[in-house]
Every structure is written in structure tokens, then in C-alpha cells.
Amino acid sequence: MTDALYVELAETAGLVLLTTDERLARAWPSAHAIG
């Protein structure tokens, strides 16, 4: 649930979300995996 909130906030602000969660990065175009 927390991840979804961060994704929505990033999309609303027009920002990229950096994450270490590979599944999240594959599921959301605005999320990019690091590390």
C-alpha cells in the first residue's frame, strides 16, 4: 500500500520514483529500479 502511495505522488508531481523493488519498477512506468 505504501508503494502505491509513493507511485501516485511521483506521478502527480511529474517525478520519477527510484526504488530497489524490481517488481514495482516493472509494473509502473514512472518507477525505476536502482541497485
PDB file of N, CA and C in Angstrom:
ATOM      1  N   MET A   1       0.823  -1.195   0.000  1.00  0.00           N
ATOM      2  CA  MET A   1       0.000   0.000   0.000  1.00  0.00           C
ATOM      3  C   MET A   1       0.867   1.259   0.000  1.00  0.00           C
ATOM      4  N   THR A   2       1.922   1.256   0.797  1.00  0.00           N
ATOM      5  CA  THR A   2       2.802   2.418   0.863  1.00  0.00           C
ATOM      6  C   THR A   2       3.434   2.699  -0.487  1.00  0.00           C
ATOM      7  N   ASP A   3       3.860   1.629  -1.186  1.00  0.00           N
ATOM      8  CA  ASP A   3       4.468   1.804  -2.503  1.00  0.00           C
ATOM      9  C   ASP A   3       3.504   2.488  -3.462  1.00  0.00           C
ATOM     10  N   ALA A   4       2.249   2.106  -3.425  1.00  0.00           N
ATOM     11  CA  ALA A   4       1.254   2.707  -4.315  1.00  0.00           C
ATOM     12  C   ALA A   4       1.107   4.200  -4.037  1.00  0.00           C
ATOM     13  N   LEU A   5       1.174   4.583  -2.791  1.00  0.00           N
ATOM     14  CA  LEU A   5       1.091   5.999  -2.432  1.00  0.00           C
ATOM     15  C   LEU A   5       2.267   6.766  -3.020  1.00  0.00           C
ATOM     16  N   TYR A   6       3.472   6.226  -2.880  1.00  0.00           N
ATOM     17  CA  TYR A   6       4.659   6.894  -3.425  1.00  0.00           C
ATOM     18  C   TYR A   6       4.605   6.971  -4.946  1.00  0.00           C
ATOM     19  N   VAL A   7       4.113   5.928  -5.590  1.00  0.00           N
ATOM     20  CA  VAL A   7       3.982   5.944  -7.049  1.00  0.00           C
ATOM     21  C   VAL A   7       3.001   7.031  -7.469  1.00  0.00           C
ATOM     22  N   GLU A   8       1.867   7.110  -6.823  1.00  0.00           N
ATOM     23  CA  GLU A   8       0.870   8.124  -7.168  1.00  0.00           C
ATOM     24  C   GLU A   8       1.398   9.537  -6.918  1.00  0.00           C
ATOM     25  N   LEU A   9       2.107   9.724  -5.825  1.00  0.00           N
ATOM     26  CA  LEU A   9       2.677  11.042  -5.549  1.00  0.00           C
ATOM     27  C   LEU A   9       3.695  11.431  -6.614  1.00  0.00           C
ATOM     28  N   ALA A  10       4.537  10.493  -7.011  1.00  0.00           N
ATOM     29  CA  ALA A  10       5.540  10.766  -8.043  1.00  0.00           C
ATOM     30  C   ALA A  10       4.868  11.092  -9.371  1.00  0.00           C
ATOM     31  N   GLU A  11       3.843  10.323  -9.737  1.00  0.00           N
ATOM     32  CA  GLU A  11       3.151  10.575 -11.000  1.00  0.00           C
ATOM     33  C   GLU A  11       2.440  11.921 -10.982  1.00  0.00           C
ATOM     34  N   THR A  12       1.806  12.243  -9.881  1.00  0.00           N
ATOM     35  CA  THR A  12       1.098  13.515  -9.767  1.00  0.00           C
ATOM     36  C   THR A  12       2.062  14.698  -9.878  1.00  0.00           C
ATOM     37  N   ALA A  13       3.243  14.549  -9.291  1.00  0.00           N
ATOM     38  CA  ALA A  13       4.234  15.624  -9.309  1.00  0.00           C
ATOM     39  C   ALA A  13       5.083  15.618 -10.576  1.00  0.00           C
ATOM     40  N   GLY A  14       4.911  14.600 -11.410  1.00  0.00           N
ATOM     41  CA  GLY A  14       5.703  14.510 -12.631  1.00  0.00           C
ATOM     42  C   GLY A  14       7.135  14.086 -12.378  1.00  0.00           C
ATOM     43  N   LEU A  15       7.347  13.331 -11.308  1.00  0.00           N
ATOM     44  CA  LEU A  15       8.687  12.899 -10.924  1.00  0.00           C
ATOM     45  C   LEU A  15       8.887  11.415 -11.194  1.00  0.00           C
ATOM     46  N   VAL A  16      10.133  10.998 -11.149  1.00  0.00           N
ATOM     47  CA  VAL A  16      10.477   9.585 -11.280  1.00  0.00           C
ATOM     48  C   VAL A  16      10.650   9.019  -9.877  1.00  0.00           C
ATOM     49  N   LEU A  17      10.109   7.845  -9.637  1.00  0.00           N
ATOM     50  CA  LEU A  17      10.271   7.173  -8.350  1.00  0.00           C
ATOM     51  C   LEU A  17      11.421   6.187  -8.462  1.00  0.00           C
ATOM     52  N   LEU A  18      12.443   6.354  -7.635  1.00  0.00           N
ATOM     53  CA  LEU A  18      13.561   5.417  -7.600  1.00  0.00           C
ATOM     54  C   LEU A  18      13.280   4.379  -6.525  1.00  0.00           C
ATOM     55  N   THR A  19      13.448   3.098  -6.878  1.00  0.00           N
ATOM     56  CA  THR A  19      13.124   2.028  -5.960  1.00  0.00           C
ATOM     57  C   THR A  19      14.102   0.872  -6.114  1.00  0.00           C
ATOM     58  N   THR A  20      14.234   0.078  -5.076  1.00  0.00           N
ATOM     59  CA  THR A  20      15.024  -1.148  -5.161  1.00  0.00           C
ATOM     60  C   THR A  20      14.120  -2.346  -5.438  1.00  0.00           C
ATOM     61  N   ASP A  21      12.822  -2.108  -5.519  1.00  0.00           N
ATOM     62  CA  ASP A  21      11.842  -3.173  -5.765  1.00  0.00           C
ATOM     63  C   ASP A  21      11.684  -3.384  -7.275  1.00  0.00           C
ATOM     64  N   GLU A  22      12.247  -4.466  -7.772  1.00  0.00           N
ATOM     65  CA  GLU A  22      12.205  -4.763  -9.214  1.00  0.00           C
ATOM     66  C   GLU A  22      10.774  -4.944  -9.719  1.00  0.00           C
ATOM     67  N   ARG A  23       9.920  -5.578  -8.923  1.00  0.00           N
ATOM     68  CA  ARG A  23       8.526  -5.792  -9.349  1.00  0.00           C
ATOM     69  C   ARG A  23       7.791  -4.474  -9.500  1.00  0.00           C
ATOM     70  N   LEU A  24       8.018  -3.566  -8.582  1.00  0.00           N
ATOM     71  CA  LEU A  24       7.387  -2.252  -8.663  1.00  0.00           C
ATOM     72  C   LEU A  24       7.870  -1.508  -9.900  1.00  0.00           C
ATOM     73  N   ALA A  25       9.151  -1.585 -10.168  1.00  0.00           N
ATOM     74  CA  ALA A  25       9.717  -0.897 -11.334  1.00  0.00           C
ATOM     75  C   ALA A  25       9.169  -1.462 -12.639  1.00  0.00           C
ATOM     76  N   ARG A  26       8.920  -2.758 -12.688  1.00  0.00           N
ATOM     77  CA  ARG A  26       8.351  -3.357 -13.901  1.00  0.00           C
ATOM     78  C   ARG A  26       6.877  -3.010 -14.057  1.00  0.00           C
ATOM     79  N   ALA A  27       6.181  -2.846 -12.961  1.00  0.00           N
ATOM     80  CA  ALA A  27       4.735  -2.624 -13.001  1.00  0.00           C
ATOM     81  C   ALA A  27       4.355  -1.171 -13.298  1.00  0.00           C
ATOM     82  N   TRP A  28       5.204  -0.222 -12.929  1.00  0.00           N
ATOM     83  CA  TRP A  28       4.862   1.194 -13.068  1.00  0.00           C
ATOM     84  C   TRP A  28       5.883   1.901 -13.933  1.00  0.00           C
ATOM     85  N   PRO A  29       5.457   2.531 -15.017  1.00  0.00           N
ATOM     86  CA  PRO A  29       6.391   3.231 -15.910  1.00  0.00           C
ATOM     87  C   PRO A  29       7.156   4.366 -15.226  1.00  0.00           C
ATOM     88  N   SER A  30       6.577   4.978 -14.210  1.00  0.00           N
ATOM     89  CA  SER A  30       7.252   6.096 -13.546  1.00  0.00           C
ATOM     90  C   SER A  30       8.218   5.648 -12.457  1.00  0.00           C
ATOM     91  N   ALA A  31       8.305   4.351 -12.210  1.00  0.00           N
ATOM     92  CA  ALA A  31       9.230   3.818 -11.203  1.00  0.00           C
ATOM     93  C   ALA A  31      10.434   3.194 -11.897  1.00  0.00           C
ATOM     94  N   HIS A  32      11.618   3.520 -11.389  1.00  0.00           N
ATOM     95  CA  HIS A  32      12.853   2.997 -11.965  1.00  0.00           C
ATOM     96  C   HIS A  32      13.656   2.286 -10.888  1.00  0.00           C
ATOM     97  N   ALA A  33      14.109   1.075 -11.194  1.00  0.00           N
ATOM     98  CA  ALA A  33      14.885   0.288 -10.242  1.00  0.00           C
ATOM     99  C   ALA A  33      16.319   0.797 -10.167  1.00  0.00           C
ATOM    100  N   ILE A  34      16.842   0.812  -8.971  1.00  0.00           N
ATOM    101  CA  ILE A  34      18.249   1.145  -8.748  1.00  0.00           C
ATOM    102  C   ILE A  34      18.876   0.022  -7.938  1.00  0.00           C
ATOM    103  N   GLY A  35      20.163  -0.076  -8.012  1.00  0.00           N
ATOM    104  CA  GLY A  35      20.896  -1.055  -7.196  1.00  0.00           C
ATOM    105  C   GLY A  35      20.758  -2.385  -7.674  1.00  0.00           C
TER     106      GLY A  35
END
